[in-house]
PDB file of C-alpha atoms and ligand atoms in Angstrom:
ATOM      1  CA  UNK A   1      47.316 -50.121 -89.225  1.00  0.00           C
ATOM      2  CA  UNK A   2      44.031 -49.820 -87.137  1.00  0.00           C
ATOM      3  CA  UNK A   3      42.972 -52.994 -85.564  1.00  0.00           C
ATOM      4  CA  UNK A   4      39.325 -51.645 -85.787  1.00  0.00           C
ATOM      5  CA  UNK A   5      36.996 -52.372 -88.359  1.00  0.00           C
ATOM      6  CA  UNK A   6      37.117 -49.402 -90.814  1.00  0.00           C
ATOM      7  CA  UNK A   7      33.565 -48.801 -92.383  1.00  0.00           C
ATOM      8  CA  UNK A   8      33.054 -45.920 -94.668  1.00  0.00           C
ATOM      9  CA  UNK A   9      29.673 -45.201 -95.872  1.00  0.00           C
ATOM     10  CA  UNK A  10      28.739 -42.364 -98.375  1.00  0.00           C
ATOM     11  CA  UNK A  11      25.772 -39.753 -98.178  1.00  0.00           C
ATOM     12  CA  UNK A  12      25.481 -40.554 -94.807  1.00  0.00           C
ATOM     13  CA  UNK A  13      24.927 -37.305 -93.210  1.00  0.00           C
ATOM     14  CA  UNK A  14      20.375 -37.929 -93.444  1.00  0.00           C
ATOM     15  CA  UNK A  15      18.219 -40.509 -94.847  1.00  0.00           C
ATOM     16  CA  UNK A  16      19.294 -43.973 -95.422  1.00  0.00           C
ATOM     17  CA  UNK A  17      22.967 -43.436 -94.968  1.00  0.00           C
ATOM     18  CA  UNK A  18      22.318 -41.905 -91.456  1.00  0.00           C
ATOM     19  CA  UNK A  19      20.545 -44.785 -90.479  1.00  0.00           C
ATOM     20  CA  UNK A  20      23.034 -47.165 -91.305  1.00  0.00           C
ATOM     21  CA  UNK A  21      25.618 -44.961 -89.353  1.00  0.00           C
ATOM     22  CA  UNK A  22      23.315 -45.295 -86.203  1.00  0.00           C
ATOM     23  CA  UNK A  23      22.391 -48.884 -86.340  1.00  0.00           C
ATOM     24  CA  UNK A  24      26.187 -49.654 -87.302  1.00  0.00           C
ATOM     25  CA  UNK A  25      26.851 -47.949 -83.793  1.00  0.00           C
ATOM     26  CA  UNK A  26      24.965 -50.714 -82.432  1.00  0.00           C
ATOM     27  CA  UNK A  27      25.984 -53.534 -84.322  1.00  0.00           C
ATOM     28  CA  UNK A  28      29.837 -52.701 -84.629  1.00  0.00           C
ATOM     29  CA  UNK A  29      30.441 -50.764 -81.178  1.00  0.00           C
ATOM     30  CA  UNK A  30      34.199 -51.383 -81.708  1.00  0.00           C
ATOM     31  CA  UNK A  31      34.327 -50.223 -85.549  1.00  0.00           C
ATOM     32  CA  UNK A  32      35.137 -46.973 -86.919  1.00  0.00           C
ATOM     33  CA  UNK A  33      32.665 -45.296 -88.814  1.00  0.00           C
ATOM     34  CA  UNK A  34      33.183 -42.866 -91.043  1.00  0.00           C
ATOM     35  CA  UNK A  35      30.516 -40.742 -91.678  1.00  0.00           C
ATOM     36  CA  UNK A  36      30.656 -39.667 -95.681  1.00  0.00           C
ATOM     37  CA  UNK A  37      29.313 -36.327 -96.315  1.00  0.00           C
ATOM     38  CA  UNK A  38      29.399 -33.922 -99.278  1.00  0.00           C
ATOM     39  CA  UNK A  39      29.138 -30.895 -96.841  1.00  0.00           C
ATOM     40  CA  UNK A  40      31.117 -31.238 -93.488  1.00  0.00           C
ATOM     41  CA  UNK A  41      28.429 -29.111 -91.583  1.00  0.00           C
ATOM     42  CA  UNK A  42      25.537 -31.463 -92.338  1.00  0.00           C
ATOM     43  CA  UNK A  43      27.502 -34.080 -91.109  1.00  0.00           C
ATOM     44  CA  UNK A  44      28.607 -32.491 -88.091  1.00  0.00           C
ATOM     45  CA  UNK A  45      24.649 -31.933 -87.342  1.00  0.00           C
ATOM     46  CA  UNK A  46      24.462 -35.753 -88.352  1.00  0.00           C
ATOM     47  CA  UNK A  47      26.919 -36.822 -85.554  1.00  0.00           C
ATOM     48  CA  UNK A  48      25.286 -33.444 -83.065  1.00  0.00           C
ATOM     49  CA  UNK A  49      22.040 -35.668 -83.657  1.00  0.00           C
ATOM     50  CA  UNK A  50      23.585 -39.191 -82.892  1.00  0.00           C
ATOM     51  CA  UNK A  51      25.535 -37.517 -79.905  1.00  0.00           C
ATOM     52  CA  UNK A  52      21.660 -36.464 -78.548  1.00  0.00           C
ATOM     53  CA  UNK A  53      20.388 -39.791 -79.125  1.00  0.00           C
ATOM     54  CA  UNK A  54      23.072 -41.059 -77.010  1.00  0.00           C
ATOM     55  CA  UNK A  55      25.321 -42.931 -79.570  1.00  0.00           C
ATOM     56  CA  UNK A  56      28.940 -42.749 -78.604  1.00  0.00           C
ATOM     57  CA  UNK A  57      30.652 -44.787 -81.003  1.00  0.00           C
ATOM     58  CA  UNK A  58      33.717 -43.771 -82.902  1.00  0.00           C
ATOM     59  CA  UNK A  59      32.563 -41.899 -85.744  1.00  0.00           C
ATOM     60  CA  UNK A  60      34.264 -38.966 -87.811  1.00  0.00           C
ATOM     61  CA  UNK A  61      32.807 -37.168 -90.494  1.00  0.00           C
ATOM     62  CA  UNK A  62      34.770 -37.367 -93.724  1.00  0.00           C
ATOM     63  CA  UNK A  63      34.399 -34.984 -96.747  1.00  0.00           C
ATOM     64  CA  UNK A  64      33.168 -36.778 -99.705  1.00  0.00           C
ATOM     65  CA  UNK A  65      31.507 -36.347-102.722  1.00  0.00           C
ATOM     66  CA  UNK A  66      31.228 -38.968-104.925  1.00  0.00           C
ATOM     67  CA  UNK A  67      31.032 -37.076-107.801  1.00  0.00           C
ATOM     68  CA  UNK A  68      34.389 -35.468-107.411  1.00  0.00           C
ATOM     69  CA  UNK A  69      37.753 -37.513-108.036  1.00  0.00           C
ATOM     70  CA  UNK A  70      40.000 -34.820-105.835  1.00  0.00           C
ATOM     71  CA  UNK A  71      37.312 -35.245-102.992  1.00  0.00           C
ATOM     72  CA  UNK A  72      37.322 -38.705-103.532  1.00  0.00           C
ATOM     73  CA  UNK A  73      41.241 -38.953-103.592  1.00  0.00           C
ATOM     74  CA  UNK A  74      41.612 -37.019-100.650  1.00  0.00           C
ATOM     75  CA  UNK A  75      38.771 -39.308 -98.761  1.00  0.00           C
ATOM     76  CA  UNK A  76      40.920 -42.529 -99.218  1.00  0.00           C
ATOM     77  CA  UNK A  77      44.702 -40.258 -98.364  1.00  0.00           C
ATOM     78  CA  UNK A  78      43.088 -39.646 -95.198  1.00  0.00           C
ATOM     79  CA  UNK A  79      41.881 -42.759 -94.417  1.00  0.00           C
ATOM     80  CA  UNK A  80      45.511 -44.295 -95.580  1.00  0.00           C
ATOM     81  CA  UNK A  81      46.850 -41.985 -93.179  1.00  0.00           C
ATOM     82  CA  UNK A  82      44.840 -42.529 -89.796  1.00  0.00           C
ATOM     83  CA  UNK A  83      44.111 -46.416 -90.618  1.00  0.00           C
ATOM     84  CA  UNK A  84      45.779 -47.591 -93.328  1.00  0.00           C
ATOM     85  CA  UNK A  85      43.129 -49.758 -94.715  1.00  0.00           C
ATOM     86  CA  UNK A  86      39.226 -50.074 -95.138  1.00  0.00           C
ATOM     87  CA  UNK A  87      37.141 -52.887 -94.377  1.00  0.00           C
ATOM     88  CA  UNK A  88      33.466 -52.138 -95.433  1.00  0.00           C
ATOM     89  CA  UNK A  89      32.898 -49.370 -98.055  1.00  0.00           C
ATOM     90  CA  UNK A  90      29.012 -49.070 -98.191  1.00  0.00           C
ATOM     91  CA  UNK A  91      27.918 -47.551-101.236  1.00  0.00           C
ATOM     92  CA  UNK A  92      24.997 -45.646-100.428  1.00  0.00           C
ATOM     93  CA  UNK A  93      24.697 -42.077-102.034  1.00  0.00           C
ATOM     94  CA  UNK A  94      22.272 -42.018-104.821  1.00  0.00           C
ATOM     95  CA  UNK A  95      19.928 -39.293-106.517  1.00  0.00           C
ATOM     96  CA  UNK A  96      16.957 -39.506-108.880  1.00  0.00           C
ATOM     97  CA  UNK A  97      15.133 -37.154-111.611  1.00  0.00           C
ATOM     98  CA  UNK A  98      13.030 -36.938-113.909  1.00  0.00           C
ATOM     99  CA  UNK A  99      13.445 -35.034-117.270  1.00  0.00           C
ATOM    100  CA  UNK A 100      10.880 -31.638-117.561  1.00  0.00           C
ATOM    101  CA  UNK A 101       8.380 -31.811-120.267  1.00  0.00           C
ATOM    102  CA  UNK A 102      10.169 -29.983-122.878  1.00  0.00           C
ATOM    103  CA  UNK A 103      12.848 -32.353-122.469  1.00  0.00           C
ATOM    104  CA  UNK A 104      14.837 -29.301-122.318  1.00  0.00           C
ATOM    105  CA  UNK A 105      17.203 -31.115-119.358  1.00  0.00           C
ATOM    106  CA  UNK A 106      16.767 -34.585-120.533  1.00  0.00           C
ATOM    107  CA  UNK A 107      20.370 -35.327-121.364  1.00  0.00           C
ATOM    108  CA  UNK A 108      21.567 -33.363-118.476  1.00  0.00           C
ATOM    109  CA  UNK A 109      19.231 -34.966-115.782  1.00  0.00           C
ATOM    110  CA  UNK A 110      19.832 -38.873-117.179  1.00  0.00           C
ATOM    111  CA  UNK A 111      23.904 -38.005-117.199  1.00  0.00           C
ATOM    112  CA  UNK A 112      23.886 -36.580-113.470  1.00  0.00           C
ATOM    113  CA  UNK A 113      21.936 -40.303-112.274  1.00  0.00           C
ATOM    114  CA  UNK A 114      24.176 -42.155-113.972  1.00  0.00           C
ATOM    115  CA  UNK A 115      26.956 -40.397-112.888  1.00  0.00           C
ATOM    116  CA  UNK A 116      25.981 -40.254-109.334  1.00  0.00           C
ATOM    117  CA  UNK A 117      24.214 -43.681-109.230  1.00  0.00           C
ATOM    118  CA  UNK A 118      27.058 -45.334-111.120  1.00  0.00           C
ATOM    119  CA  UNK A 119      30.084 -44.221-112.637  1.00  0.00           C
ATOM    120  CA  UNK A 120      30.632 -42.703-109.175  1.00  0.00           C
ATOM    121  CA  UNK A 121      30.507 -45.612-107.044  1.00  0.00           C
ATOM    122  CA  UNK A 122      32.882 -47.412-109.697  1.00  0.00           C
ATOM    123  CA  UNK A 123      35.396 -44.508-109.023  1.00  0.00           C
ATOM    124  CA  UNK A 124      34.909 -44.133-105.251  1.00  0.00           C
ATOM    125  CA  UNK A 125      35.124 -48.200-105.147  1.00  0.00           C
ATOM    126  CA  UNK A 126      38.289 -48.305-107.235  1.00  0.00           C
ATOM    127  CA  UNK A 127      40.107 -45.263-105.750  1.00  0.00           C
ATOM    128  CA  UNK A 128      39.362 -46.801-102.369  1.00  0.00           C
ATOM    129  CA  UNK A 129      40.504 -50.439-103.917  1.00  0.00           C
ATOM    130  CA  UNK A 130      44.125 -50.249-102.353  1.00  0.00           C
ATOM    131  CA  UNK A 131      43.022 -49.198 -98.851  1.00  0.00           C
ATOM    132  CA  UNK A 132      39.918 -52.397 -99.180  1.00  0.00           C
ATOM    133  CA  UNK A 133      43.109 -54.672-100.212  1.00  0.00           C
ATOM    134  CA  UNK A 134      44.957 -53.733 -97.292  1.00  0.00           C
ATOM    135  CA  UNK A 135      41.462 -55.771 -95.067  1.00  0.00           C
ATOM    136  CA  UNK A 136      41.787 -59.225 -94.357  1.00  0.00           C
ATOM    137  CA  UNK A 137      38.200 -59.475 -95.086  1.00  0.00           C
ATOM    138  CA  UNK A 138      36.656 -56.484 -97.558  1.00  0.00           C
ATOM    139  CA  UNK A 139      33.535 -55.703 -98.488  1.00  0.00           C
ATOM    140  CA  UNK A 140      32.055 -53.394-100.624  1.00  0.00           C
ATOM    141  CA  UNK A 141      28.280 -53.001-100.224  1.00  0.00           C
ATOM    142  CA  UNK A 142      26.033 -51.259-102.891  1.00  0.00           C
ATOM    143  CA  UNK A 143      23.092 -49.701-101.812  1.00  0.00           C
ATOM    144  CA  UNK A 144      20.780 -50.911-104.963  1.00  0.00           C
ATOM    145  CA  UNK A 145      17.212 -51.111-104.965  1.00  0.00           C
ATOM    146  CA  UNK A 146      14.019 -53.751-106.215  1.00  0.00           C
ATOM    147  CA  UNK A 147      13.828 -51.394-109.047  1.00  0.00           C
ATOM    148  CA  UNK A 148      16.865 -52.666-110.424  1.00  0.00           C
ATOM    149  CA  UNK A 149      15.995 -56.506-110.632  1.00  0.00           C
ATOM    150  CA  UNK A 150      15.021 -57.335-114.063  1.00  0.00           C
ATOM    151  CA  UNK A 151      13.275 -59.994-112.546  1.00  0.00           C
ATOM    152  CA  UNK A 152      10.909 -57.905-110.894  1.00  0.00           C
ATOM    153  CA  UNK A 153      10.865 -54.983-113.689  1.00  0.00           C
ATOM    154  CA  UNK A 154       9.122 -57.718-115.835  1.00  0.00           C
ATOM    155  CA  UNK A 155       6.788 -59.504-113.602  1.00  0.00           C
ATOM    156  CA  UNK A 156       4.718 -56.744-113.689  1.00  0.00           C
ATOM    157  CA  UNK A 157       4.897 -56.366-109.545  1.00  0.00           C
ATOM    158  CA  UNK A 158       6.196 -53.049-109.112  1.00  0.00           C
ATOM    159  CA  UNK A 159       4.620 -50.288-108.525  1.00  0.00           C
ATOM    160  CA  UNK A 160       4.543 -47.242-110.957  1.00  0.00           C
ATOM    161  CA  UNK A 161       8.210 -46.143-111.969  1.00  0.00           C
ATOM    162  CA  UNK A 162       8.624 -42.493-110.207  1.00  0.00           C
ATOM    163  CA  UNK A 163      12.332 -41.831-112.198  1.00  0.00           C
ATOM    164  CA  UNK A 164      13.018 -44.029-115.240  1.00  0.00           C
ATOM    165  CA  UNK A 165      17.075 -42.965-114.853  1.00  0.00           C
ATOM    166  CA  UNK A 166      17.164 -44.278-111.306  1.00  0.00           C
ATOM    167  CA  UNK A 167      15.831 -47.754-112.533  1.00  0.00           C
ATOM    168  CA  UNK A 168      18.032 -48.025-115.152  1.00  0.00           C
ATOM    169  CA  UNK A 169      21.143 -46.659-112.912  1.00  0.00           C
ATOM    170  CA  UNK A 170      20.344 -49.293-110.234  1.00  0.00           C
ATOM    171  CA  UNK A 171      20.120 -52.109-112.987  1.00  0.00           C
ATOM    172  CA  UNK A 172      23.723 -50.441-114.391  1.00  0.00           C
ATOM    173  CA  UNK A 173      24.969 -50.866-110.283  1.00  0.00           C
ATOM    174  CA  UNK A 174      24.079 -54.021-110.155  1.00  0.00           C
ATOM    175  CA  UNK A 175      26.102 -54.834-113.341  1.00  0.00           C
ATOM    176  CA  UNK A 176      28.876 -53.241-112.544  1.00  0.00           C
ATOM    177  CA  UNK A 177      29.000 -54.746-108.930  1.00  0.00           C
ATOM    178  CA  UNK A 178      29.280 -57.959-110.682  1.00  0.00           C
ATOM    179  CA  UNK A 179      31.861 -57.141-112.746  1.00  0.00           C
ATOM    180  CA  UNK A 180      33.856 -55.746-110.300  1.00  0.00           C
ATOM    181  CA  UNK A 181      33.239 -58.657-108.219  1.00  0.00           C
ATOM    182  CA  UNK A 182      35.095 -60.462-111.314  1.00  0.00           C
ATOM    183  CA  UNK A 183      37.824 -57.425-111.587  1.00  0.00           C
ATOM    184  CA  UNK A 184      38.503 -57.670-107.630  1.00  0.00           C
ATOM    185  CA  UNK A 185      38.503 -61.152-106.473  1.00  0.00           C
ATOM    186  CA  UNK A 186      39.488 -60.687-102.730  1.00  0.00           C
ATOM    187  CA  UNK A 187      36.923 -58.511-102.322  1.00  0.00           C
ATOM    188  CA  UNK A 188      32.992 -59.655-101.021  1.00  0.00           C
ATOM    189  CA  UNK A 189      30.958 -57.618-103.464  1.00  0.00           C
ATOM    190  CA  UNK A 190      27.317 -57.045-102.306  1.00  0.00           C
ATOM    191  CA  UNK A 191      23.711 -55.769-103.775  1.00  0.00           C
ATOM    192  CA  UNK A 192      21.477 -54.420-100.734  1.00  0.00           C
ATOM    193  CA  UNK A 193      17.777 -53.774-101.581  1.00  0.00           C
ATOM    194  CA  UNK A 194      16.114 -51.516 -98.598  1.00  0.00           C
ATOM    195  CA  UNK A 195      12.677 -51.332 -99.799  1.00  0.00           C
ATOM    196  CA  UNK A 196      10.704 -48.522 -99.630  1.00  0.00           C
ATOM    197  CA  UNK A 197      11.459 -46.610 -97.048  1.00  0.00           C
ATOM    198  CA  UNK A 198      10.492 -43.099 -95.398  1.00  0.00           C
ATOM    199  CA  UNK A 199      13.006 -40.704 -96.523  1.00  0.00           C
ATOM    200  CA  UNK A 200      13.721 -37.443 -98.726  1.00  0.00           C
ATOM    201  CA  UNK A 201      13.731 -39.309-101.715  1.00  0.00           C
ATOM    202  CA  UNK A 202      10.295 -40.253-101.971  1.00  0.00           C
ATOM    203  CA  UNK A 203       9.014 -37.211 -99.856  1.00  0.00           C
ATOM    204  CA  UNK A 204       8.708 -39.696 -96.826  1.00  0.00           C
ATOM    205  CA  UNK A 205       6.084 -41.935 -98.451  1.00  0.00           C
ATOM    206  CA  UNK A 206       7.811 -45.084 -98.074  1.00  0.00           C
ATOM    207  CA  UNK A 207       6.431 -47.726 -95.932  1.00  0.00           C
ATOM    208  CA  UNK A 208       9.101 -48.516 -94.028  1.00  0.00           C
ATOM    209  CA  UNK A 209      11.138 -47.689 -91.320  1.00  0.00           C
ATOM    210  CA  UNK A 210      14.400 -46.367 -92.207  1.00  0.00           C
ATOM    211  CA  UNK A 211      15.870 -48.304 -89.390  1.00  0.00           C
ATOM    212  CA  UNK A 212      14.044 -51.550 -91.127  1.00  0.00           C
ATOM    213  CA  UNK A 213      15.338 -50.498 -94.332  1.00  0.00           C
ATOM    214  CA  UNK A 214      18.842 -50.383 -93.510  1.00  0.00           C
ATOM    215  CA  UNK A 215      19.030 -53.880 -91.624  1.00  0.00           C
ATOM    216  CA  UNK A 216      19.958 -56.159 -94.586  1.00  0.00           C
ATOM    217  CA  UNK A 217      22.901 -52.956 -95.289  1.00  0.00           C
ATOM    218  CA  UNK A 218      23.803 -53.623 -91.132  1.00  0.00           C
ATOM    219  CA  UNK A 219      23.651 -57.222 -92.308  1.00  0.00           C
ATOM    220  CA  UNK A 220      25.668 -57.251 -94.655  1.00  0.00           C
ATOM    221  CA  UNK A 221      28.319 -55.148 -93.196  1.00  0.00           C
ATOM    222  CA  UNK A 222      28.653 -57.036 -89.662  1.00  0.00           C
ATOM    223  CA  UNK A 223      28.753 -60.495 -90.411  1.00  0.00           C
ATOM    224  CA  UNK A 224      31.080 -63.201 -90.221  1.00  0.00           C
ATOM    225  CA  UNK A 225      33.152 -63.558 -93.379  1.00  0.00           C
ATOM    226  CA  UNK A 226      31.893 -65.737 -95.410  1.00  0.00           C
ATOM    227  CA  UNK A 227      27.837 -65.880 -93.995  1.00  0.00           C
ATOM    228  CA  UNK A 228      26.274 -64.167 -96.963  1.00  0.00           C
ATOM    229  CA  UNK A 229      27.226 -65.042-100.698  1.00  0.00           C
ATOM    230  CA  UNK A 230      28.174 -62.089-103.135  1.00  0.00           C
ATOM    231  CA  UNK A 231      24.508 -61.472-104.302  1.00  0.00           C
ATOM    232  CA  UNK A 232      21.336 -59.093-104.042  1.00  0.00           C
ATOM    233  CA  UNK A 233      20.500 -58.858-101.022  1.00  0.00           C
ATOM    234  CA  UNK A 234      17.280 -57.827 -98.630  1.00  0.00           C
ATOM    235  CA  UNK A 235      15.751 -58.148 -95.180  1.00  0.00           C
ATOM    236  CA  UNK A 236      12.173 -59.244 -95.155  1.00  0.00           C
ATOM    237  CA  UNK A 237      10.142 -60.325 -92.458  1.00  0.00           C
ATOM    238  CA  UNK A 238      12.801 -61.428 -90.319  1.00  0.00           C
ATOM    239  CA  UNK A 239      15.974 -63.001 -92.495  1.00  0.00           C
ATOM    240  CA  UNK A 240      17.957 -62.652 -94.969  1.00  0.00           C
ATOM    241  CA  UNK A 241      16.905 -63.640 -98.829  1.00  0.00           C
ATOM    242  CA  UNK A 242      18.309 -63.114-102.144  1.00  0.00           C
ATOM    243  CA  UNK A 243      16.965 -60.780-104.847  1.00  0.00           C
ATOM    244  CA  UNK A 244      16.345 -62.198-107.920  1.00  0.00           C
ATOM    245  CA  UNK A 245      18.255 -60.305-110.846  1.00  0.00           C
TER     246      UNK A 245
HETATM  247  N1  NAP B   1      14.322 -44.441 -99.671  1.00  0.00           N
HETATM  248  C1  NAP B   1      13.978 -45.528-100.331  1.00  0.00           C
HETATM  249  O1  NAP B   1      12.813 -45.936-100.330  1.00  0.00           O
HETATM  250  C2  NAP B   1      15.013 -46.314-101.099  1.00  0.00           C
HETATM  251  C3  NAP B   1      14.600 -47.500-101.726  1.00  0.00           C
HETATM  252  C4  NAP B   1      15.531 -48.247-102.406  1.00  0.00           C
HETATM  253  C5  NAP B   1      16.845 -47.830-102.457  1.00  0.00           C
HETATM  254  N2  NAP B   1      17.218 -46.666-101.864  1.00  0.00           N
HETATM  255  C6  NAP B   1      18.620 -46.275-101.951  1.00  0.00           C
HETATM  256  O2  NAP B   1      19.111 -45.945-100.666  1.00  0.00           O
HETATM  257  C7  NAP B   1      20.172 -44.999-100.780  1.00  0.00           C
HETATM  258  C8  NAP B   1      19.910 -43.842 -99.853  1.00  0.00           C
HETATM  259  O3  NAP B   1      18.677 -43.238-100.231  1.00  0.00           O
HETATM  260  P1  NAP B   1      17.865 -42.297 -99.236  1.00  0.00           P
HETATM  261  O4  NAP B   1      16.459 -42.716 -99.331  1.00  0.00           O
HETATM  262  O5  NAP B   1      18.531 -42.230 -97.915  1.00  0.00           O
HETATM  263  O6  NAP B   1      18.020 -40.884 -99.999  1.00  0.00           O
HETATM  264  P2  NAP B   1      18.194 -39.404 -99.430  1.00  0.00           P
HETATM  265  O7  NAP B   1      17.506 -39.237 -98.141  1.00  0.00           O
HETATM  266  O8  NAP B   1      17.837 -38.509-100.574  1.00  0.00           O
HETATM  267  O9  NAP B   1      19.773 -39.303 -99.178  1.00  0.00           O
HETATM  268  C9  NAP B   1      20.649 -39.336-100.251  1.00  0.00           C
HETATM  269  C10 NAP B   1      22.045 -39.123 -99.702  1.00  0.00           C
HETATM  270  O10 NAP B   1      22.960 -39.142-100.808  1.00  0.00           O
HETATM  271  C11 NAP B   1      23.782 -38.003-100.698  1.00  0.00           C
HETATM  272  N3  NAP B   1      24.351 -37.602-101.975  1.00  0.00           N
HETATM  273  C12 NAP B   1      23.723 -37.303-103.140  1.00  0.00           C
HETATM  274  N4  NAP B   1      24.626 -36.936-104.075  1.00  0.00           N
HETATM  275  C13 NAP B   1      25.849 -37.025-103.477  1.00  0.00           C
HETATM  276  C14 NAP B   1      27.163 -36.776-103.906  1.00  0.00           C
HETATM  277  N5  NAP B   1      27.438 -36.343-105.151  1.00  0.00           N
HETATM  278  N6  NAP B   1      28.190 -36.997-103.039  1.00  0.00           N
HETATM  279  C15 NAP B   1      27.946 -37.436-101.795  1.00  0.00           C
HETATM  280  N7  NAP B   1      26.704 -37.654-101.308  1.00  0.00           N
HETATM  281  C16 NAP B   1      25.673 -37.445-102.155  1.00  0.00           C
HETATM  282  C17 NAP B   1      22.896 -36.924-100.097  1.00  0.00           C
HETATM  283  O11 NAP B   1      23.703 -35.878 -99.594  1.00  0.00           O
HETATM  284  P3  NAP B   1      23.171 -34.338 -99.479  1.00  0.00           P
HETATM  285  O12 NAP B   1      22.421 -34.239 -98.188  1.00  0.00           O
HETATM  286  O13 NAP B   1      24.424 -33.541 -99.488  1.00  0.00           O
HETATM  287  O14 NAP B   1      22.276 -34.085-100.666  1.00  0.00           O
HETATM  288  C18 NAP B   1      22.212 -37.757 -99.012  1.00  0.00           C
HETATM  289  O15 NAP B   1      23.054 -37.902 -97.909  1.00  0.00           O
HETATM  290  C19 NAP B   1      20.234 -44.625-102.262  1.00  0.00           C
HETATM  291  O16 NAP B   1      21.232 -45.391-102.898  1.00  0.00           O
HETATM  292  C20 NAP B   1      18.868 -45.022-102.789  1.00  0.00           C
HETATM  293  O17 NAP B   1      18.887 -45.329-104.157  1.00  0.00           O
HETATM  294  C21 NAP B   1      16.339 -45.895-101.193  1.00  0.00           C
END
């Protein structure tokens, strides 16, 4: 078994995922990341790109998509294989959509967020449960957002909802993070909220950084066992605070 930390993080190969991978290169020099992509050749340019920037942490691109069990199952053989456990499965591959007009799509679009945003990181968290048992300390991190706090949905706070499936699918994460939590009591289960941050899923209109974005993720993922409750997490200003639900 590898006496590195083992951190797997999924659609990581751009956007929020990416920069979690970098700043994780950083934070956890002597980890192992693995670099979850659905297409190996964007996340070969993903590492090309780190490689430039002068990162030279251990990283290897692993074939995943999240919305495939045989993927999945062959993501966790080959991490069994080379390391024979996990320590920090981040959670982070998401899509959004909105229905068209004629509501033509409208089953099909809400199925393929909640399937992505959801059922998915159930499966990928429970197919990867044996290797996250093998950890003396596991985590499993799940990239949420503010849109899923109830809390917040009802104070009125929020800005305008841009996909009503990806509110309700973060909500349904959050859920089902706790009830894993419940299902899998050796494992630290964790909500991260980025905030709003300049990617391809808003068409880079976010405010912030991703690099900001990601830190409460980074967080989460480096520090000592035990630091951080299971909760909803985010980075603001400069600490740590808890979501309300
Ligand atoms: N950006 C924000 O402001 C913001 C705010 C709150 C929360 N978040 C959350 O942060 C996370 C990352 O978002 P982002 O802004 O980085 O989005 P993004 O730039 O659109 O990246 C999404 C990532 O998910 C991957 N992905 C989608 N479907 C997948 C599948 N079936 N299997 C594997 N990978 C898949 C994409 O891979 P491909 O390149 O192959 O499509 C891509 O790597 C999401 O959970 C999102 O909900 C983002």
């Amino acid at each position: 078994m590898s006496l590195s930390p083992i951190i797997l993080i999924t659609g990581a190969n751009r956007g929020l995922g990416f920069a979690t991978v970098q700043a994780l290169a950083t934070k956890a020099p002597e980890a192992i990341i693995c670099l979850g992509s659905r297409s190996m050749s964007t996340g070969n340019e993903a590492v090309q790109e780190l490689r430039q920037a002068g990162v030279t942490s251990n990283i290897e691109v692993i074939a995943l998509d999240v919305t495939e069990d045989r993927s999945i199952r062959s993501a966790a053989e080959l991490l069994r294989q080379k390391y024979g456990k996990l320590d920090v499965l981040i959670n982070n591959a998401a899509v959004a959509g909105n229905p068209k007009p004629d509501l033509s799509d409208f089953r099909d679009v809400y199925s393929t967020v909640f399937n992505t945003n959801i059922t998915s990181v159930g499966c990928v968290t429970s197919f990867f449960m044996p290797l996250l048992s093998a950890s003396s300390h596991p985590r499993v991190i799940n990239v949420s957002s503010a849109r899923a706090s109830v809390a917040l949905q009802t104070s009125g706070k929020l800005p305008p909802t841009a996909s009503i499936p990806y509110s309700i699918s973060k909500t349904g994460l959050n859920i089902l993070t706790l009830e894993m939590a419940k299902l899998h009591e050796n494992v630290r289960f964790y909500c991260a909220s980025p905030g709003h941050c300049r990617t391809a899923f808003n068409n880079y209109r976010g405010k912030k950084d991703p690099a900001d974005g990601v830190k409460v993720i980074v967080e989460l993922a480096v520090s000592e066992h035990g630091q951080y409750e299971p909760g909803f997490w985010e980075f603001e200003g400069d600490a740590m605070s808890q979501v309300a639900w």
